[in-house]
PDB file of C-alpha atoms and ligand atoms in Angstrom:
ATOM      1  CA  UNK P   1      22.773 142.836  36.123  1.00 90.00           C
ATOM      2  CA  UNK P   2      23.745 146.337  37.219  1.00 95.00           C
ATOM      3  CA  UNK P   3      20.806 148.643  36.493  1.00 97.00           C
ATOM      4  CA  UNK P   4      22.395 151.909  37.585  1.00 97.00           C
ATOM      5  CA  UNK P   5      25.793 153.032  38.700  1.00 97.00           C
ATOM      6  CA  UNK P   6      26.853 156.481  39.924  1.00 97.00           C
ATOM      7  CA  UNK P   7      30.554 156.975  40.489  1.00 98.00           C
ATOM      8  CA  UNK P   8      32.115 159.982  42.191  1.00 98.00           C
ATOM      9  CA  UNK P   9      29.446 162.385  40.959  1.00 98.00           C
ATOM     10  CA  UNK P  10      29.830 166.074  41.770  1.00 98.00           C
ATOM     11  CA  UNK P  11      27.152 168.680  41.081  1.00 98.00           C
ATOM     12  CA  UNK P  12      27.363 172.341  42.029  1.00 98.00           C
ATOM     13  CA  UNK P  13      24.730 175.058  41.817  1.00 98.00           C
ATOM     14  CA  UNK P  14      26.804 178.238  42.145  1.00 97.00           C
ATOM     15  CA  UNK P  15      28.426 178.035  45.576  1.00 97.00           C
ATOM     16  CA  UNK P  16      26.276 175.113  46.697  1.00 97.00           C
ATOM     17  CA  UNK P  17      27.775 171.675  46.296  1.00 97.00           C
ATOM     18  CA  UNK P  18      24.618 169.585  46.018  1.00 98.00           C
ATOM     19  CA  UNK P  19      26.451 166.308  45.266  1.00 98.00           C
ATOM     20  CA  UNK P  20      29.886 165.685  46.752  1.00 97.00           C
ATOM     21  CA  UNK P  21      31.468 162.542  45.254  1.00 98.00           C
ATOM     22  CA  UNK P  22      28.267 160.479  45.299  1.00 98.00           C
ATOM     23  CA  UNK P  23      28.671 156.801  44.414  1.00 98.00           C
ATOM     24  CA  UNK P  24      26.157 153.978  44.480  1.00 97.00           C
ATOM     25  CA  UNK P  25      25.048 150.959  42.495  1.00 97.00           C
ATOM     26  CA  UNK P  26      21.623 149.421  41.941  1.00 97.00           C
ATOM     27  CA  UNK P  27      21.368 145.776  40.903  1.00 97.00           C
ATOM     28  CA  UNK P  28      18.378 144.245  39.132  1.00 96.00           C
ATOM     29  CA  UNK P  29      15.631 143.487  41.660  1.00 96.00           C
ATOM     30  CA  UNK P  30      17.081 145.789  44.293  1.00 97.00           C
ATOM     31  CA  UNK P  31      15.275 148.599  46.042  1.00 96.00           C
ATOM     32  CA  UNK P  32      17.395 151.600  46.997  1.00 95.00           C
ATOM     33  CA  UNK P  33      16.159 154.354  49.279  1.00 93.00           C
ATOM     34  CA  UNK P  34      17.830 157.753  49.459  1.00 93.00           C
ATOM     35  CA  UNK P  35      17.379 159.127  52.950  1.00 92.00           C
ATOM     36  CA  UNK P  36      18.520 162.496  54.171  1.00 92.00           C
ATOM     37  CA  UNK P  37      17.388 165.869  55.523  1.00 94.00           C
ATOM     38  CA  UNK P  38      16.052 168.649  53.287  1.00 94.00           C
ATOM     39  CA  UNK P  39      18.832 169.922  51.048  1.00 96.00           C
ATOM     40  CA  UNK P  40      20.940 166.744  51.356  1.00 96.00           C
ATOM     41  CA  UNK P  41      20.921 166.273  47.576  1.00 97.00           C
ATOM     42  CA  UNK P  42      18.389 163.443  47.098  1.00 94.00           C
ATOM     43  CA  UNK P  43      16.393 165.174  44.364  1.00 93.00           C
ATOM     44  CA  UNK P  44      19.564 166.324  42.613  1.00 97.00           C
ATOM     45  CA  UNK P  45      20.923 162.752  42.618  1.00 96.00           C
ATOM     46  CA  UNK P  46      17.675 161.420  41.117  1.00 95.00           C
ATOM     47  CA  UNK P  47      17.519 164.194  38.513  1.00 95.00           C
ATOM     48  CA  UNK P  48      21.093 163.412  37.464  1.00 97.00           C
ATOM     49  CA  UNK P  49      20.384 159.663  37.375  1.00 96.00           C
ATOM     50  CA  UNK P  50      17.312 160.258  35.182  1.00 95.00           C
ATOM     51  CA  UNK P  51      19.269 162.515  32.816  1.00 95.00           C
ATOM     52  CA  UNK P  52      17.239 165.641  33.644  1.00 95.00           C
ATOM     53  CA  UNK P  53      20.414 167.521  34.616  1.00 97.00           C
ATOM     54  CA  UNK P  54      24.080 166.984  33.907  1.00 96.00           C
ATOM     55  CA  UNK P  55      26.801 166.635  36.532  1.00 97.00           C
ATOM     56  CA  UNK P  56      30.114 168.503  36.835  1.00 97.00           C
ATOM     57  CA  UNK P  57      32.194 165.365  37.108  1.00 97.00           C
ATOM     58  CA  UNK P  58      31.923 161.659  37.748  1.00 98.00           C
ATOM     59  CA  UNK P  59      30.117 159.007  35.757  1.00 97.00           C
ATOM     60  CA  UNK P  60      26.538 157.822  35.566  1.00 97.00           C
ATOM     61  CA  UNK P  61      25.739 154.520  33.865  1.00 97.00           C
ATOM     62  CA  UNK P  62      22.235 153.199  33.238  1.00 97.00           C
ATOM     63  CA  UNK P  63      21.659 149.671  31.896  1.00 96.00           C
ATOM     64  CA  UNK P  64      25.331 149.568  30.899  1.00 94.00           C
ATOM     65  CA  UNK P  65      25.175 152.821  28.928  1.00 95.00           C
ATOM     66  CA  UNK P  66      26.530 156.247  29.767  1.00 96.00           C
ATOM     67  CA  UNK P  67      23.737 158.568  30.921  1.00 96.00           C
ATOM     68  CA  UNK P  68      23.572 161.984  29.288  1.00 93.00           C
ATOM     69  CA  UNK P  69      21.182 164.905  29.609  1.00 95.00           C
ATOM     70  CA  UNK P  70      17.941 164.188  27.741  1.00 88.00           C
ATOM     71  CA  UNK P  71      18.894 160.754  26.495  1.00 92.00           C
ATOM     72  CA  UNK P  72      15.417 159.835  25.205  1.00 90.00           C
ATOM     73  CA  UNK P  73      16.385 156.228  24.557  1.00 92.00           C
ATOM     74  CA  UNK P  74      17.367 155.686  28.190  1.00 95.00           C
ATOM     75  CA  UNK P  75      14.316 157.619  29.405  1.00 93.00           C
ATOM     76  CA  UNK P  76      12.068 155.057  27.684  1.00 94.00           C
ATOM     77  CA  UNK P  77      13.228 152.513  30.277  1.00 96.00           C
ATOM     78  CA  UNK P  78      12.494 154.716  33.307  1.00 96.00           C
ATOM     79  CA  UNK P  79       9.212 154.810  35.172  1.00 95.00           C
ATOM     80  CA  UNK P  80       7.819 157.115  37.829  1.00 94.00           C
ATOM     81  CA  UNK P  81       5.254 156.469  40.532  1.00 93.00           C
ATOM     82  CA  UNK P  82       4.192 159.888  41.688  1.00 87.00           C
ATOM     83  CA  UNK P  83       3.283 160.525  45.312  1.00 85.00           C
ATOM     84  CA  UNK P  84       0.001 162.169  44.294  1.00 90.00           C
ATOM     85  CA  UNK P  85      -2.331 160.183  42.048  1.00 93.00           C
ATOM     86  CA  UNK P  86      -1.780 161.622  38.572  1.00 93.00           C
ATOM     87  CA  UNK P  87      -4.280 159.732  36.412  1.00 96.00           C
ATOM     88  CA  UNK P  88      -6.903 161.433  34.247  1.00 96.00           C
ATOM     89  CA  UNK P  89     -10.276 161.210  35.979  1.00 94.00           C
ATOM     90  CA  UNK P  90     -12.208 161.711  32.729  1.00 94.00           C
ATOM     91  CA  UNK P  91     -10.553 158.784  30.933  1.00 97.00           C
ATOM     92  CA  UNK P  92     -11.318 155.138  31.762  1.00 98.00           C
ATOM     93  CA  UNK P  93      -8.680 153.019  33.516  1.00 98.00           C
ATOM     94  CA  UNK P  94      -7.840 151.393  30.181  1.00 98.00           C
ATOM     95  CA  UNK P  95      -7.603 154.737  28.358  1.00 98.00           C
ATOM     96  CA  UNK P  96      -5.258 156.035  31.057  1.00 98.00           C
ATOM     97  CA  UNK P  97      -2.971 153.051  30.539  1.00 98.00           C
ATOM     98  CA  UNK P  98      -3.074 153.429  26.752  1.00 98.00           C
ATOM     99  CA  UNK P  99      -2.181 157.111  27.139  1.00 98.00           C
ATOM    100  CA  UNK P 100       0.793 156.543  29.463  1.00 97.00           C
ATOM    101  CA  UNK P 101       2.042 153.549  27.467  1.00 97.00           C
ATOM    102  CA  UNK P 102       1.793 155.655  24.301  1.00 97.00           C
ATOM    103  CA  UNK P 103       3.885 158.426  25.891  1.00 95.00           C
ATOM    104  CA  UNK P 104       6.707 155.903  26.176  1.00 95.00           C
ATOM    105  CA  UNK P 105       6.313 154.715  22.590  1.00 94.00           C
ATOM    106  CA  UNK P 106       4.470 151.443  23.222  1.00 97.00           C
ATOM    107  CA  UNK P 107       1.843 150.850  20.533  1.00 97.00           C
ATOM    108  CA  UNK P 108      -0.276 148.352  18.591  1.00 98.00           C
ATOM    109  CA  UNK P 109      -0.595 144.768  19.852  1.00 98.00           C
ATOM    110  CA  UNK P 110       2.195 145.274  22.374  1.00 98.00           C
ATOM    111  CA  UNK P 111       0.283 148.164  23.975  1.00 98.00           C
ATOM    112  CA  UNK P 112      -2.972 146.166  24.057  1.00 98.00           C
ATOM    113  CA  UNK P 113      -1.150 143.265  25.711  1.00 98.00           C
ATOM    114  CA  UNK P 114       0.632 145.442  28.289  1.00 98.00           C
ATOM    115  CA  UNK P 115      -2.605 147.278  29.177  1.00 98.00           C
ATOM    116  CA  UNK P 116      -4.284 143.921  29.822  1.00 98.00           C
ATOM    117  CA  UNK P 117      -1.320 142.585  31.841  1.00 98.00           C
ATOM    118  CA  UNK P 118      -0.921 145.641  34.037  1.00 98.00           C
ATOM    119  CA  UNK P 119      -4.673 145.821  34.726  1.00 98.00           C
ATOM    120  CA  UNK P 120      -4.491 142.175  35.862  1.00 98.00           C
ATOM    121  CA  UNK P 121      -1.332 142.850  37.899  1.00 98.00           C
ATOM    122  CA  UNK P 122      -3.000 145.593  39.933  1.00 98.00           C
ATOM    123  CA  UNK P 123      -6.347 143.761  40.130  1.00 98.00           C
ATOM    124  CA  UNK P 124      -8.382 146.252  38.101  1.00 98.00           C
ATOM    125  CA  UNK P 125      -9.339 144.118  35.069  1.00 98.00           C
ATOM    126  CA  UNK P 126     -13.012 144.262  35.985  1.00 98.00           C
ATOM    127  CA  UNK P 127     -12.889 148.038  36.214  1.00 97.00           C
ATOM    128  CA  UNK P 128     -11.078 148.720  32.938  1.00 97.00           C
ATOM    129  CA  UNK P 129     -14.006 150.581  31.360  1.00 98.00           C
ATOM    130  CA  UNK P 130     -14.674 152.789  34.380  1.00 97.00           C
ATOM    131  CA  UNK P 131     -13.306 156.265  35.011  1.00 96.00           C
ATOM    132  CA  UNK P 132     -11.041 156.549  38.092  1.00 96.00           C
ATOM    133  CA  UNK P 133     -13.004 159.600  39.287  1.00 92.00           C
ATOM    134  CA  UNK P 134     -15.412 157.039  40.803  1.00 90.00           C
ATOM    135  CA  UNK P 135     -12.679 154.741  42.177  1.00 96.00           C
ATOM    136  CA  UNK P 136     -11.782 154.391  45.861  1.00 96.00           C
ATOM    137  CA  UNK P 137      -8.464 155.920  46.957  1.00 95.00           C
ATOM    138  CA  UNK P 138      -6.776 152.518  46.947  1.00 95.00           C
ATOM    139  CA  UNK P 139      -8.014 151.697  43.449  1.00 97.00           C
ATOM    140  CA  UNK P 140      -6.805 155.063  42.154  1.00 97.00           C
ATOM    141  CA  UNK P 141      -3.404 154.375  43.676  1.00 96.00           C
ATOM    142  CA  UNK P 142      -3.259 150.953  42.029  1.00 97.00           C
ATOM    143  CA  UNK P 143      -4.131 152.489  38.649  1.00 98.00           C
ATOM    144  CA  UNK P 144      -1.416 155.089  39.230  1.00 97.00           C
ATOM    145  CA  UNK P 145       1.101 152.279  39.800  1.00 96.00           C
ATOM    146  CA  UNK P 146      -0.135 150.475  36.671  1.00 98.00           C
ATOM    147  CA  UNK P 147       0.421 153.666  34.626  1.00 97.00           C
ATOM    148  CA  UNK P 148       4.064 153.652  35.787  1.00 97.00           C
ATOM    149  CA  UNK P 149       4.530 149.984  34.813  1.00 98.00           C
ATOM    150  CA  UNK P 150       2.686 149.723  31.493  1.00 98.00           C
ATOM    151  CA  UNK P 151       5.842 150.363  29.408  1.00 98.00           C
ATOM    152  CA  UNK P 152       7.860 147.727  31.371  1.00 97.00           C
ATOM    153  CA  UNK P 153      10.456 150.105  32.844  1.00 97.00           C
ATOM    154  CA  UNK P 154      13.839 148.731  33.906  1.00 97.00           C
ATOM    155  CA  UNK P 155      14.180 151.323  36.645  1.00 97.00           C
ATOM    156  CA  UNK P 156      11.226 152.643  38.609  1.00 96.00           C
ATOM    157  CA  UNK P 157      11.327 155.819  40.693  1.00 94.00           C
ATOM    158  CA  UNK P 158       8.885 156.302  43.532  1.00 89.00           C
ATOM    159  CA  UNK P 159       8.640 159.576  45.385  1.00 74.00           C
ATOM    160  CA  UNK P 160       7.744 159.614  49.057  1.00 68.00           C
ATOM    161  CA  UNK P 161       8.727 163.253  49.369  1.00 57.00           C
ATOM    162  CA  UNK P 162       7.181 165.995  47.294  1.00 48.00           C
ATOM    163  CA  UNK P 163       9.938 168.535  48.045  1.00 47.00           C
TER     164      UNK P 163
HETATM  165  N1  LIG R 201      18.176 174.192  40.492  1.00 90.88           N
HETATM  166  C1  LIG R 201      18.868 174.556  41.590  1.00 90.88           C
HETATM  167  N2  LIG R 201      19.477 175.752  41.655  1.00 90.88           N
HETATM  168  C2  LIG R 201      20.194 176.098  42.733  1.00 90.88           C
HETATM  169  N3  LIG R 201      20.356 175.326  43.824  1.00 90.88           N
HETATM  170  C3  LIG R 201      19.769 174.128  43.829  1.00 90.88           C
HETATM  171  C4  LIG R 201      18.981 173.684  42.716  1.00 90.88           C
HETATM  172  N4  LIG R 201      18.520 172.439  42.997  1.00 90.88           N
HETATM  173  C5  LIG R 201      18.981 172.136  44.216  1.00 90.88           C
HETATM  174  N5  LIG R 201      19.728 173.132  44.728  1.00 90.88           N
HETATM  175  C6  LIG R 201      20.417 173.124  46.019  1.00 90.88           C
HETATM  176  O1  LIG R 201      21.133 171.905  46.129  1.00 90.88           O
HETATM  177  C7  LIG R 201      21.044 171.369  47.441  1.00 90.88           C
HETATM  178  C8  LIG R 201      20.437 169.986  47.374  1.00 90.88           C
HETATM  179  O2  LIG R 201      19.056 170.107  47.034  1.00 90.88           O
HETATM  180  P1  LIG R 201      18.111 168.865  46.767  1.00 90.88           P
HETATM  181  O3  LIG R 201      18.799 167.907  45.866  1.00 90.88           O
HETATM  182  O4  LIG R 201      16.813 169.403  46.313  1.00 90.88           O
HETATM  183  O5  LIG R 201      17.992 168.216  48.216  1.00 90.88           O
HETATM  184  P2  LIG R 201      16.914 167.174  48.803  1.00 90.88           P
HETATM  185  O6  LIG R 201      16.095 166.647  47.687  1.00 90.88           O
HETATM  186  O7  LIG R 201      17.752 166.137  49.481  1.00 90.88           O
HETATM  187  O8  LIG R 201      16.091 167.947  49.792  1.00 90.88           O
HETATM  188  C9  LIG R 201      20.232 172.369  48.244  1.00 90.88           C
HETATM  189  O9  LIG R 201      21.143 173.231  48.909  1.00 90.88           O
HETATM  190  C10 LIG R 201      19.442 173.107  47.192  1.00 90.88           C
HETATM  191  O10 LIG R 201      19.139 174.427  47.616  1.00 90.88           O
HETATM  192 MG1  LIG R 202      14.008 166.527  47.374  1.00 90.88          MG
END
C-alpha cells in the first residue's frame, strides 16, 4: 500500500523557492530519510506532507486521500517522535500514554488496550505506575516512542534535526 505520495510539489515563501518540483513515494513498511543541508527544504516538505502548510502546486496524497491544510481526519493517523523527550514528568508512564492517546481521539476500552500494548512493546509494563522523572534516559526515550505509537499511526515522523 502507498502510504504517502508527493508529486511535483512547489512551495514558495516570497522569493524563496523552498520546494522545487518535489516528488517521492512512501510504501507501507518503508523508512524514508530526507537528507540535505540547512535550507534544503526538508522541514517544509514534512510540514506540507503533514498538512501544516499548503503548497503552491503539485499533489500530496496520504493513505489514498488528498492532503489538505488542517485535515484533522488525516492527522489522526500521523505520529511524531520528537528528538527531545516530551513526556510529562509529573504523570506516570501510563497516564502519559492515556493523555497522548486521548489527544488523538482514542478512548475507552480501545485506549486501555493500546496503553497496555505499547507499554509491553517498549518494555515498560513493570514501570507503568511510575513517573518518568525517575526513569533513566533510555527508559524516558522508550516512553517517548510509546507516546508516539499509542494511537496506531499509519505514518510516523521522527526528527533527528531540531532546526
Ligand atoms: N515560514 C517561512 N517563511 C519564509 N521562508 C521560509 C519559511 N520556512 C522556510 N523558509 C525558507 O525555505 C527554505 C527551506 O527551509 P526549510 O524547509 O526549513 O529547510 P531545511 O529544513 O531543509 O533546513 C529556506 O530558505 C528557508 O529560509
Ligand atoms: Mg529543518
